[in-house]
Coordinates of C-alpha atoms in Angstrom, one line a residue:
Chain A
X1 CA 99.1 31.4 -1.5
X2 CA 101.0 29.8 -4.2
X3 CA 101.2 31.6 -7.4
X4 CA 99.7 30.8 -10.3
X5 CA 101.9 29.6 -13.8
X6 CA 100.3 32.2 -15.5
X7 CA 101.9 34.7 -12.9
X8 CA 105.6 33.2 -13.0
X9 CA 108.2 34.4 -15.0
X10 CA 109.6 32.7 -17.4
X11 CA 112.6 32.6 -15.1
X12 CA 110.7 31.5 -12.5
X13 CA 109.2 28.6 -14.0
X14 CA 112.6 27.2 -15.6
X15 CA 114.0 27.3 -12.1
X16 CA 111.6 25.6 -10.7
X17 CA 110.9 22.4 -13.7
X18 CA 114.7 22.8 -14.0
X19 CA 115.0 21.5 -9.9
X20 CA 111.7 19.5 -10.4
X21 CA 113.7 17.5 -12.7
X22 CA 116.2 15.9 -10.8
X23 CA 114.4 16.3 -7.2
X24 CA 113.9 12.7 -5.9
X25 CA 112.2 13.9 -3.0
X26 CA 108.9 14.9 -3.1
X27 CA 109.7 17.6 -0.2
X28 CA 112.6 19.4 -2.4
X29 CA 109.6 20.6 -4.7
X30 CA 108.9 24.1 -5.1
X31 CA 105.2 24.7 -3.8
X32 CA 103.9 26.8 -6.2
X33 CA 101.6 25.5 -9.8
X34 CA 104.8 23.6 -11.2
X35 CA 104.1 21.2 -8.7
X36 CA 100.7 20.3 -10.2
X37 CA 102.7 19.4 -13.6
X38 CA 105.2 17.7 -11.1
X39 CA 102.0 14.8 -10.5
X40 CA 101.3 14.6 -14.2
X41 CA 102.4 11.0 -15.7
X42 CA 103.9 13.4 -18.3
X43 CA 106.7 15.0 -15.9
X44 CA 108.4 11.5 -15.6
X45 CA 108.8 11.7 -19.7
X46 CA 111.1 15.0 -19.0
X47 CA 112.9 13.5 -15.5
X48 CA 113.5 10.2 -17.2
X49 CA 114.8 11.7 -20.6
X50 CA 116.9 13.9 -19.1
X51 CA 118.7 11.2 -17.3
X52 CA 118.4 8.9 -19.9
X53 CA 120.2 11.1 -21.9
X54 CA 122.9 11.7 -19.3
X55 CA 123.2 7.9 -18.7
X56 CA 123.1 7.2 -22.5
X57 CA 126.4 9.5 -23.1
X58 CA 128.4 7.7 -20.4
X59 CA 127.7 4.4 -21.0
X60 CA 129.1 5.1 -24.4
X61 CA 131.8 7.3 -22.6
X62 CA 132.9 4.3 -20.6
X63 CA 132.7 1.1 -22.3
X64 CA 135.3 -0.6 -20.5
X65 CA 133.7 -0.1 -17.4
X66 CA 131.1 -1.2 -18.3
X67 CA 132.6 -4.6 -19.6
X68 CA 133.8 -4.7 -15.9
X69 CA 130.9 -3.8 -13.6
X70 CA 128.2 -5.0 -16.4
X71 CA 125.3 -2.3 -17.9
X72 CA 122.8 -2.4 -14.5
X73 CA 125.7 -1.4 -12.7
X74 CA 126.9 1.1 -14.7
X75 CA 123.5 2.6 -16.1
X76 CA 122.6 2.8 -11.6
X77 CA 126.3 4.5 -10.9
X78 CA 125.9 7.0 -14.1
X79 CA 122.1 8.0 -12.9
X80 CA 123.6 8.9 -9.6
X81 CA 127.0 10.9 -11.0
X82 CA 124.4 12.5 -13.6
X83 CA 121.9 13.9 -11.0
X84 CA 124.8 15.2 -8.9
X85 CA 127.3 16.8 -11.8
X86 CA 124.5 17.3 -15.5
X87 CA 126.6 17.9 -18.2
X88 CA 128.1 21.8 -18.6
X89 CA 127.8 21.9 -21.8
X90 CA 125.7 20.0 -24.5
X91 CA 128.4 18.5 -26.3
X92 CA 127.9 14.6 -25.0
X93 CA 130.7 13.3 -26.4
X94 CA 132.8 14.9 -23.6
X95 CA 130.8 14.3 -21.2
X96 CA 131.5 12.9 -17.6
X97 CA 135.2 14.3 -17.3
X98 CA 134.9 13.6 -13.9
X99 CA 133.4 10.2 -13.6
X100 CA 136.5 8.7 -12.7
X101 CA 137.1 10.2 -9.8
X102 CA 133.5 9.8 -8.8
X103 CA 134.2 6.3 -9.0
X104 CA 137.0 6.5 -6.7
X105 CA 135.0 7.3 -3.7
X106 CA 132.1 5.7 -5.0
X107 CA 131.4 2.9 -2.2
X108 CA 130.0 0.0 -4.0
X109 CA 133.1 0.1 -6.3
X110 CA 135.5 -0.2 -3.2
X111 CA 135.9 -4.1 -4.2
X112 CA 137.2 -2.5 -7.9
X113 CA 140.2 -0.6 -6.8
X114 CA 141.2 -0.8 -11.0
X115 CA 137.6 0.7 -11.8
X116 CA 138.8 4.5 -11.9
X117 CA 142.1 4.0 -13.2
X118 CA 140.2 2.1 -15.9
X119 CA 137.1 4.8 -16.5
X120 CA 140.2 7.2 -16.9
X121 CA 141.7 5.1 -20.2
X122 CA 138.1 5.4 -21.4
X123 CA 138.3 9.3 -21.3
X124 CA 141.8 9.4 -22.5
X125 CA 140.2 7.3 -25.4
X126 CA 137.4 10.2 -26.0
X127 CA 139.9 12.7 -25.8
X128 CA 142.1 11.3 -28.5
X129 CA 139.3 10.2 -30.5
X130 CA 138.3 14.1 -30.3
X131 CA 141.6 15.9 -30.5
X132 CA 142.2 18.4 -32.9
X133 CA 143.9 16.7 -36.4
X134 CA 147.9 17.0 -36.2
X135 CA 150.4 15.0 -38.1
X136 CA 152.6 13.0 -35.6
X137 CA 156.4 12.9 -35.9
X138 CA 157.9 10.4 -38.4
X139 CA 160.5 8.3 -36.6
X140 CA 163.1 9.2 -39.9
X141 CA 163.0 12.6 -38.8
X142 CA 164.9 11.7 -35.6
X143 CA 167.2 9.2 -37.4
X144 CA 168.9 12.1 -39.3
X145 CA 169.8 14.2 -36.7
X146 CA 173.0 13.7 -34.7
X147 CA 173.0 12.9 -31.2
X148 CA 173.9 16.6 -30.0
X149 CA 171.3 17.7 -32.2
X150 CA 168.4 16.0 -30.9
X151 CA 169.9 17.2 -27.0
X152 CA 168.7 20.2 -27.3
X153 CA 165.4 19.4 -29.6
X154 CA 162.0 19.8 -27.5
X155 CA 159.6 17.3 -28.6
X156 CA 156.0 18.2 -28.4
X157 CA 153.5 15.3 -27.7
X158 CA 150.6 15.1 -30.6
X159 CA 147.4 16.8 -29.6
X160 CA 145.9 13.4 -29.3
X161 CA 148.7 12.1 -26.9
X162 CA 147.6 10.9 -23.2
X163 CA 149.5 9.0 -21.1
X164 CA 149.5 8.0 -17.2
X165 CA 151.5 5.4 -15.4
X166 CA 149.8 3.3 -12.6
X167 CA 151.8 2.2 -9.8
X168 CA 150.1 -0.7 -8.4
X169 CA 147.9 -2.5 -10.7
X170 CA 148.0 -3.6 -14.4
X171 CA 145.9 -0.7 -15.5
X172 CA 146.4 -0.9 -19.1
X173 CA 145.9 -5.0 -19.7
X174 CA 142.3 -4.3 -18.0
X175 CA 141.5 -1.7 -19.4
X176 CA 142.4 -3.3 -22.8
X177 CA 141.1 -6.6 -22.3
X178 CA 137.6 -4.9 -21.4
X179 CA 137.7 -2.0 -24.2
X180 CA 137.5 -4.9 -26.7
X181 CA 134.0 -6.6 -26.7
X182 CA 135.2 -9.4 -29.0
X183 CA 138.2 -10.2 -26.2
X184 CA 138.5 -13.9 -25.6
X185 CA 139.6 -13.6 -21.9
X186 CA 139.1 -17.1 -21.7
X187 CA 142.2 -17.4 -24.5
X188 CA 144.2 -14.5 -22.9
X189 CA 147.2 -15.0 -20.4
X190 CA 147.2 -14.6 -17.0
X191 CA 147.2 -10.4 -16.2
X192 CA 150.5 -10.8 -14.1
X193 CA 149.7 -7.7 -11.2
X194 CA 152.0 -4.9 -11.3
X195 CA 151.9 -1.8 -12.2
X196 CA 151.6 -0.5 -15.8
X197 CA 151.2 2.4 -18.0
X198 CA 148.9 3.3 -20.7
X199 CA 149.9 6.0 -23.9
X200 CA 146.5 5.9 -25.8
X201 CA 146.7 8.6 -28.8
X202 CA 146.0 9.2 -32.6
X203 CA 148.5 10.0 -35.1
X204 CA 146.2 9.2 -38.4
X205 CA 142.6 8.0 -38.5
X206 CA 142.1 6.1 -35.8
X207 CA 142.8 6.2 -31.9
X208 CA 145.6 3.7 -30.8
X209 CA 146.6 2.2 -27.6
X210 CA 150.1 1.1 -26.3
X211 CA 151.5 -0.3 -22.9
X212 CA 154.0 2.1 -21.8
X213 CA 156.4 2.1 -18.8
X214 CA 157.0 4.5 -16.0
X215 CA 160.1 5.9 -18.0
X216 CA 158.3 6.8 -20.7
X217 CA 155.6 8.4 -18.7
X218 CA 158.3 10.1 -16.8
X219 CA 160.0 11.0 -20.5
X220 CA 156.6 12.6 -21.8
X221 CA 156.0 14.6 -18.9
X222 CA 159.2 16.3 -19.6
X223 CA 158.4 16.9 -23.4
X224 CA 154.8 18.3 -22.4
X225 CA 156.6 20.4 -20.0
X226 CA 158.5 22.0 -22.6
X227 CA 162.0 20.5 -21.6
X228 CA 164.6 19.4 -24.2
X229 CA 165.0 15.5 -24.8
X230 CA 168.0 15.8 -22.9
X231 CA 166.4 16.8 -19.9
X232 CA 163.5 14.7 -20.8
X233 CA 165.9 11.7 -21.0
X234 CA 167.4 12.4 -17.7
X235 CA 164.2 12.4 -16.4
X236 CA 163.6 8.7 -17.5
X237 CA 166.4 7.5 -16.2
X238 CA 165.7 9.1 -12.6
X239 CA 162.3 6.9 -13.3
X240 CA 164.6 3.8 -14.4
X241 CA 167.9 3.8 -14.3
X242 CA 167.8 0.7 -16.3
X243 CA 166.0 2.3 -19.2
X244 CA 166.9 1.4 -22.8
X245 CA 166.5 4.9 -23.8
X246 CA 166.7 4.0 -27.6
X247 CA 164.0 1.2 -26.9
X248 CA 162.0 3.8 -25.5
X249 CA 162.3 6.9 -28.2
X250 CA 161.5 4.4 -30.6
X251 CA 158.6 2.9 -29.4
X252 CA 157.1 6.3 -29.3
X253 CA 158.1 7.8 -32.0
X254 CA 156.8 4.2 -33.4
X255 CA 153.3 5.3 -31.5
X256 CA 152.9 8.6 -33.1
X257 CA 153.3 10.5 -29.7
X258 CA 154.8 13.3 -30.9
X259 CA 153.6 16.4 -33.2
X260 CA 155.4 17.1 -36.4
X261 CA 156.5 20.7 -36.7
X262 CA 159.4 21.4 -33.7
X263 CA 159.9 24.3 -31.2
X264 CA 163.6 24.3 -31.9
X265 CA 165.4 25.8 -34.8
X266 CA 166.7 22.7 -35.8
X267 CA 163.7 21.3 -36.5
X268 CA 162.1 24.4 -38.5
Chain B
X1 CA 110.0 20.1 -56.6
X2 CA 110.4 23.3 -55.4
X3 CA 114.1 22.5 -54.1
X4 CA 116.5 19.5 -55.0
X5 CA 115.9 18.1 -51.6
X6 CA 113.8 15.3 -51.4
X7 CA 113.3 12.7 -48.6
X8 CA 116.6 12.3 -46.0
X9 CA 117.9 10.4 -43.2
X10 CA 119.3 10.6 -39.6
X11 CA 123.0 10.3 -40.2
X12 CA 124.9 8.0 -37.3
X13 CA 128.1 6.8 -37.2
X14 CA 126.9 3.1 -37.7
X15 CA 125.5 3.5 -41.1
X16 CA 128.6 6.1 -42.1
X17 CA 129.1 4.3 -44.9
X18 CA 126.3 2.9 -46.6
X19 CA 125.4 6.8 -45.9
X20 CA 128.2 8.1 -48.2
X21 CA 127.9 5.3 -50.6
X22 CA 123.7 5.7 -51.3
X23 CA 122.9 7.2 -54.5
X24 CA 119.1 7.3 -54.3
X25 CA 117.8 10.9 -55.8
X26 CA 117.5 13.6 -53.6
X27 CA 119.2 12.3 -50.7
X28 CA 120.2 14.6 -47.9
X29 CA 121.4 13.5 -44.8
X30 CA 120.6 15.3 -41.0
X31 CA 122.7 15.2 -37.7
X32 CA 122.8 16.9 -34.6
X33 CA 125.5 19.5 -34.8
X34 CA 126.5 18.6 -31.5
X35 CA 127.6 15.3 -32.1
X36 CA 130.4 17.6 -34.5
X37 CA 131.4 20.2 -31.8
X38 CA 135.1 18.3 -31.5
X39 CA 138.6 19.7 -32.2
X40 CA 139.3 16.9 -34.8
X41 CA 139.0 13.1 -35.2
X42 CA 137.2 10.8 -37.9
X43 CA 133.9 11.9 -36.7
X44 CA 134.6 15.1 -38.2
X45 CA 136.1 13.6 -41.5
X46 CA 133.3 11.3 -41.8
X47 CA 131.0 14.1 -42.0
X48 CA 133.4 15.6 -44.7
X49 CA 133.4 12.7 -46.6
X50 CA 129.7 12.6 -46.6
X51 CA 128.8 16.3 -47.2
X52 CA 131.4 16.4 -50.6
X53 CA 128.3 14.0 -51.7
X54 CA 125.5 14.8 -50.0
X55 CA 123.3 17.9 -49.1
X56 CA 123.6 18.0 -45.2
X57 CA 120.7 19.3 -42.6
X58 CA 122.5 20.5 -38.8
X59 CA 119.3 20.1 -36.5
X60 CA 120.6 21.3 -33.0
X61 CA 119.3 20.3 -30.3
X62 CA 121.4 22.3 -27.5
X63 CA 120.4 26.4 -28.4
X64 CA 117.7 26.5 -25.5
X65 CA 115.8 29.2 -27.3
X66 CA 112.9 29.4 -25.1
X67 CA 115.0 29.9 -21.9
X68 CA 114.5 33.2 -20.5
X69 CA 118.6 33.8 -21.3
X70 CA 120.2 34.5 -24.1
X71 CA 121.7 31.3 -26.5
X72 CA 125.1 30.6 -25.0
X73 CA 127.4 32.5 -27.3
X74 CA 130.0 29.8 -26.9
X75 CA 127.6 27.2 -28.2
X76 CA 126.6 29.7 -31.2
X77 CA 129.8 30.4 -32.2
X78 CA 130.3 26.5 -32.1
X79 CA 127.4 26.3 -34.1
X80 CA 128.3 28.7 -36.7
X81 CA 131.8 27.2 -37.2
X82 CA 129.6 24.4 -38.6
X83 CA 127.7 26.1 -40.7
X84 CA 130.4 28.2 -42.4
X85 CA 132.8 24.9 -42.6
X86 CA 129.7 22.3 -44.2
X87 CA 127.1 24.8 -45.5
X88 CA 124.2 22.8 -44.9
X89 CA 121.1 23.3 -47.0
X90 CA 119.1 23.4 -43.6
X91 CA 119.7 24.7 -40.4
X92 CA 116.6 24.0 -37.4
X93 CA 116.3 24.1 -34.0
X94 CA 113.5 23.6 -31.1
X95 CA 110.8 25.7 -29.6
X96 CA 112.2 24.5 -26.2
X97 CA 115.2 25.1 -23.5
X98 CA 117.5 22.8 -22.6
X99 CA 120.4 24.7 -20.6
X100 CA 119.2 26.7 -17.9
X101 CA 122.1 28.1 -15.2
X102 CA 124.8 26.9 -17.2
X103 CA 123.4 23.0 -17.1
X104 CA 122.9 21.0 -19.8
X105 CA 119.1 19.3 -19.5
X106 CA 119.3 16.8 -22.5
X107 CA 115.6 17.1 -23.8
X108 CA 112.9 19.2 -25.4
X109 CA 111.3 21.5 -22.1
X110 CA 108.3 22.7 -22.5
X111 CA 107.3 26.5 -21.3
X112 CA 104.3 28.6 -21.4
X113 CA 103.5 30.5 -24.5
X114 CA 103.2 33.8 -22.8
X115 CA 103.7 37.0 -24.7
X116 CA 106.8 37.6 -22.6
X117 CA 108.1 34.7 -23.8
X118 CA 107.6 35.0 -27.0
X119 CA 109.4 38.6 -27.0
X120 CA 112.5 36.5 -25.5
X121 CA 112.3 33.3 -27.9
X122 CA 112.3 36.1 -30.9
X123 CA 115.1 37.8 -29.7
X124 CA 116.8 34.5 -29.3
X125 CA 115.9 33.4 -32.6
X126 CA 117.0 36.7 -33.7
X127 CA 120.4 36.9 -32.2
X128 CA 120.9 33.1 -33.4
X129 CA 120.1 33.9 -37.0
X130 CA 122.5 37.0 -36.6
X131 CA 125.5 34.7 -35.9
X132 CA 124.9 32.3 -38.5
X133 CA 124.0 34.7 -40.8
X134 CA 121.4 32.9 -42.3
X135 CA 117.5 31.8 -41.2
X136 CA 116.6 28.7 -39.3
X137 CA 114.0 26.4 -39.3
X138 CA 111.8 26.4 -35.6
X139 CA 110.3 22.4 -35.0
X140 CA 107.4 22.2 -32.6
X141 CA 108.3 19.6 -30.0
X142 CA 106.1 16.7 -28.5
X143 CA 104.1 17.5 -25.7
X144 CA 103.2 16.0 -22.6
X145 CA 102.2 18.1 -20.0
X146 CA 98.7 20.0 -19.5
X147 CA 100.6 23.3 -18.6
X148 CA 98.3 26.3 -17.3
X149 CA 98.8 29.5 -18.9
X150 CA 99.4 29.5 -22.3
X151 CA 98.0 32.6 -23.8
X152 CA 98.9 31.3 -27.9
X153 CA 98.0 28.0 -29.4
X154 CA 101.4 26.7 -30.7
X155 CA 100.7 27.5 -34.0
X156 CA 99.9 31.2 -33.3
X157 CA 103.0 31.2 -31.5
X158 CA 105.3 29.6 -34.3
X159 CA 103.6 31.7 -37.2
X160 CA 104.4 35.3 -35.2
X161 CA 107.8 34.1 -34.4
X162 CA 108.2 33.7 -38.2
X163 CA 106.6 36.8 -38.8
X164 CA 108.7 38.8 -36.1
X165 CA 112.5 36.8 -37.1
X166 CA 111.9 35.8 -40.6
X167 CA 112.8 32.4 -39.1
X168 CA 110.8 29.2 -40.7
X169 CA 109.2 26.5 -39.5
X170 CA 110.1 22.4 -39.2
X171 CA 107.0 20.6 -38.9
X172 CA 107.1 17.6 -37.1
X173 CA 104.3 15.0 -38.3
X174 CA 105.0 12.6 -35.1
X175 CA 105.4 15.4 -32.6
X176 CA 101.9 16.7 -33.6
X177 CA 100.8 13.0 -33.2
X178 CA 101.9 12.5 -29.8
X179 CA 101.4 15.4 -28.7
X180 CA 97.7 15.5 -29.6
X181 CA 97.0 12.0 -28.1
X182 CA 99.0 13.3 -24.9
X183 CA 97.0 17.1 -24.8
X184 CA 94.1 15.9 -26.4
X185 CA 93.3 17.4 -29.8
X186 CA 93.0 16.7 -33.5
X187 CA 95.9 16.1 -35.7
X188 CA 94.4 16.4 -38.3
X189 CA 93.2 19.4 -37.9
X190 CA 96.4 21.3 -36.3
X191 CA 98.1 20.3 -39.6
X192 CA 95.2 21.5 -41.9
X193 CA 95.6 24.8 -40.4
X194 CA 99.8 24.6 -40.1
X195 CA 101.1 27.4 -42.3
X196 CA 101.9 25.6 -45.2
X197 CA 103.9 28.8 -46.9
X198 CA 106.1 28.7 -43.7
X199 CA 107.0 25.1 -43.7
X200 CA 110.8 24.2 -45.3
X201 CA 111.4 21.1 -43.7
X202 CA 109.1 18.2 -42.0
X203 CA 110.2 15.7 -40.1
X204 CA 108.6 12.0 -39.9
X205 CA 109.9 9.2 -36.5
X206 CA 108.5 6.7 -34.5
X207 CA 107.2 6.6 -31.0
X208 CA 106.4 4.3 -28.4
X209 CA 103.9 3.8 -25.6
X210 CA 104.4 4.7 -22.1
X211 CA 105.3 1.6 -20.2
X212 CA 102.4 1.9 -17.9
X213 CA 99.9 4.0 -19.4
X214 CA 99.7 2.5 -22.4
X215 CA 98.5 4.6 -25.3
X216 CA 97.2 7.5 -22.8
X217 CA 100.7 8.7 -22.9
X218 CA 102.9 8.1 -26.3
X219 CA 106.7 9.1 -26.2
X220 CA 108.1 10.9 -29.1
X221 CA 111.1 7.9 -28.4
X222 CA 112.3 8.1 -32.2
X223 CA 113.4 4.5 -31.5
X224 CA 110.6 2.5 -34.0
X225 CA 109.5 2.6 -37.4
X226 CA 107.1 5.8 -38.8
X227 CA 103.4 4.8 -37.4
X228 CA 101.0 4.1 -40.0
X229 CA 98.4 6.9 -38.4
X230 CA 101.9 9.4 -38.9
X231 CA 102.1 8.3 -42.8
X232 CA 98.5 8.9 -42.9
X233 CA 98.9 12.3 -41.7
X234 CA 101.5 13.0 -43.6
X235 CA 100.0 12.2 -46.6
X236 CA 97.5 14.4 -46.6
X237 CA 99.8 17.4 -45.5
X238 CA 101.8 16.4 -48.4
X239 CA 98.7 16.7 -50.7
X240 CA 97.8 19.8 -49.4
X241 CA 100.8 22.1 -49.1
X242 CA 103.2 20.7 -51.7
X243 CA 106.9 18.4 -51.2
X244 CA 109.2 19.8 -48.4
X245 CA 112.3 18.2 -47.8
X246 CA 111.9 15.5 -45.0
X247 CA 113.3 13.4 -42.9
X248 CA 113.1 10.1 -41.1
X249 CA 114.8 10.6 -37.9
X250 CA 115.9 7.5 -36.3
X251 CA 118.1 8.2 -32.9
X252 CA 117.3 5.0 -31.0
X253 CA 116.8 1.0 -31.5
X254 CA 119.2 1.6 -34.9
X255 CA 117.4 -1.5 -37.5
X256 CA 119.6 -2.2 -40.7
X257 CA 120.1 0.8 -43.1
X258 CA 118.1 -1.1 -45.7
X259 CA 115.0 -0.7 -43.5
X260 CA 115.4 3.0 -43.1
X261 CA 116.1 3.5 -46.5
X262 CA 112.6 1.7 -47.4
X263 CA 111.1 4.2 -45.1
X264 CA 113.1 7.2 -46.8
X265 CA 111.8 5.7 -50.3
X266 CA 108.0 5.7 -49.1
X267 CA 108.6 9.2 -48.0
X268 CA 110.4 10.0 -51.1
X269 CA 107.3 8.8 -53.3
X270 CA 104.7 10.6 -51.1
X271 CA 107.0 13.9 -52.6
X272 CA 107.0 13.2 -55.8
X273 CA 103.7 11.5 -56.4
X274 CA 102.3 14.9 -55.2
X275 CA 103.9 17.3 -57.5
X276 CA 101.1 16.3 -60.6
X277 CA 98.6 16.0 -58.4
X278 CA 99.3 19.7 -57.1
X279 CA 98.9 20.7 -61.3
X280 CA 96.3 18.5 -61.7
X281 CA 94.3 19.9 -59.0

């Protein structure tokens, strides 16, 4: 005998519409009254708000891929990550942290092989766009200190501050080229195919975006490890051995990468 | 007017600043708090920007007070951050869950009114009000679904959760619309008997038809214009228990700000039109 609604709990019945909601087959329903709300045209308003609504916050999560892979695509893939992984937590704006690597082993994107790297840009975007407000480190507050001086200084990267270096493909121009809906890729050069690296962060208002290289990647790992900019430096130049590392501390400082307020006494 | 609050709007990020620069009388402006659950960033200093000029309404969407589990004290304390740091003139949420088991459903659930359940959604309401310190306003949702069971009509439900929390009520004009072309009774007649003493906000939006069943089934889609059947309604409730701060919400299909605004004007002389009419009568 199936029991009647008016016999559930409360419990009972929110586990029950809760899987009801996202079952796609008809077997996967529970067998008790909820299923005779389950064949009410109404039920589909709830199943397809709820995705909707999932669907909704990563296609705004992810605009560059969906520049790449077009909004069909991209609305089909996000229904399927959203029925598998619902957000945690209501707060849409962060939602799909792990989208990315769903698109990894996602088998109709195996002809992208740029398309996670890419989704991953567009959550380091959310992220900065999110982070807690911080002034960054002016670059005049590096030109007064000596050399010996800043060796032992520990720079902290800005609360905004993500970077990631990509080995084999030119992560960052896509990702660029596709953030931008007014890009004229018919204008733009040729994407030459190497490996680049992105440092997307936000030192004032607004969320900025600069190609990095592996030496600077290799330099802010140190600095968020907590190591001095000697060690940091030392770092890059394991990475490069070519690095201009003057080139490269001022581009950053340049990018707002680091936080004001030091961890060293020189800096208090 | 009872309060300084007039007609408002949906606030969203593509109208920020024709938002902050409006001046019209008795503007207020409503978001979903959220939208504002962040760290930091320009969303947040948008919102700033706008509240030093504007009375400001949170409406969350997220508190899943009829779940049969207490609200998520992370997302209250969240929400209370909010209130303390923009001390909004209203504060409402939904008679319906949304997370259940630590998921996130993104809608407006429905339940049935049971007298367990309303012991649980007044202890929700209760602990929520605790937190922020200050009452909220309960909205009764859009329905859809001919659900067996229900042992209070919604509006004996919403009046004894006011009477056991202290809570108010937000009336939704559209979400009694739909909902009685969906269930099947008069809207008219659920407003004239709404408790008008109870009411401190009312929300007006647009809905849509269901894609195959036509008008059988209308969707509470906030994506259109205000029907002309809502204003109707409205109207009358308007004449009968007095101006309440409203709002046009607009979440979907966003049309140039100028258009909602004509909408928040219409609204805005419904209020005040009805203030000598109240003396008169």
């Amino acid at each position: 005998m199936t029991p009647h609604i008016a016999t559930l709990t409360l419990r009972a019945f929110q586990d029950e519409f809760a899987q009801a909601l996202l079952a796609t087959d008809s077997g996967a329903i529970p067998a008790t009254d909820v299923a005779a709300l389950i064949v009410e045209p109404g039920f589909a308003v709830y199943r397809n708000t709820v995705v909707k609504g999932c669907v909704d916050a990563l296609q705004a999560n992810y605009p560059a891929v969906e520049r790449l892979v077009g909004e069909e695509w991209l609305r089909a893939a996000a229904a399927i990550y959203a029925r598998a992984e619902l957000p945690s937590h209501p707060m849409l704006l962060a939602y799909g942290a792990g989208f990315a690597e769903f698109l990894r082993t996602f088998a109709p994107a195996a002809e992208l092989p740029y398309l996670a790297d890419v989704a991953r840009l567009d959550r380091f975007w959310s992220e900065a766009h999110t982070a807690r407000d911080e002034e960054p480190l002016e670059p005049a507050v590096i030109r007064q200190r000596s050399l010996d001086e800043l060796a032992r200084v520990v720079l902290r990267p800005h609360a905004a501050s993500r970077w990631a270096w990509f080995d084999a493909l030119p992560i960052f121009t896509i990702w660029q080229r596709n953030r931008d809906a007014a890009f004229d890729h018919e204008a733009a050069p040729q994407i030459a195919w190497t490996g680049e690296g992105a440092l997307i962060t936000r030192p004032h208002g607004a969320v900025q975006a600069i190609q990095v290289d592996a030496a600077a990647c290799a330099f802010l790992d140190a600095c968020a490890a907590g190591r001095s900019m000697a060690e940091a430096a030392s770092a890059a130049i394991r990475t490069d051995p070519t690095v201009d590392l003057s080139a490269l501390m001022a581009s950053l400082l340049n990018a707002g990468a680091f936080a004001s307020g030091q961890t060293t006494e020189e800096f208090r | 007017m009872t309060s300084t609050l007039s007609a408002g709007l949906s606030l969203k990020p593509e109208y920020y600043e024709q938002s902050h620069a409006c001046s019209a009388d008795g503007l207020w402006f409503e978001v979903h708090p959220e939208n504002y659950m962040v760290a930091g960033g320009p969303r947040l200093a948008w919102l700033k920007t706008i509240r030093a000029r504007h009375p400001l309404s949170l409406h969350g969407v997220a508190l899943s007070l009829a779940a049969d589990a207490e609200p998520d004290p992370n997302h209250l304390q969240r929400l209370a951050q909010l209130v303390q740091r923009f001390e909004p003139a209203l504060v409402s949420e939904h008679l319906a869950w949304s997370t259940w088991r630590g998921a996130y459903h993104p809608d407006l659930l429905p339940f049935p009114r049971t007298t367990y359940a309303l012991a649980r959604i007044a202890a929700n309401i209760g602990r929520a009000q605790d937190v922020l310190q200050r009452p909220i306003a309960i909205e009764n949702p859009s329905h859809y679904l001919h659900i067996e069971g229900h042992e209070f009509s919604e509006i004996e439900f919403l009046t004894e959760l006011a009477r056991r929390t202290g809570c108010r009520l937000l009336l939704d004009v559209n979400n009694v619309y739909v909902s009685a072309n969906n269930m099947g009774f008069d809207a008219q007649n659920y407003l004239d008997w709404f408790p008008a003493a109870l009411v401190a906000e009312i929300h007006l939006a647009g809905h849509t038809q269901d894609l195959k069943l036509g008008t059988a089934l209308l969707v509470d889609s906030h994506d259109a214009p205000v029907d002309a059947a809502v204003w109707q309604l409205y109207e009358r409730l308007i004449a009968r228990i007095g101006p309440r701060p409203t709002l046009i919400e607009r979440d979907g299909n966003l049309p140039a700000f100028d258009e909602l605004l004509a909408e928040r004007t219409h609204a805005d002389a419904v209020l005040r039109s009805s203030v000598p009419a109240l003396l008169a009568a």
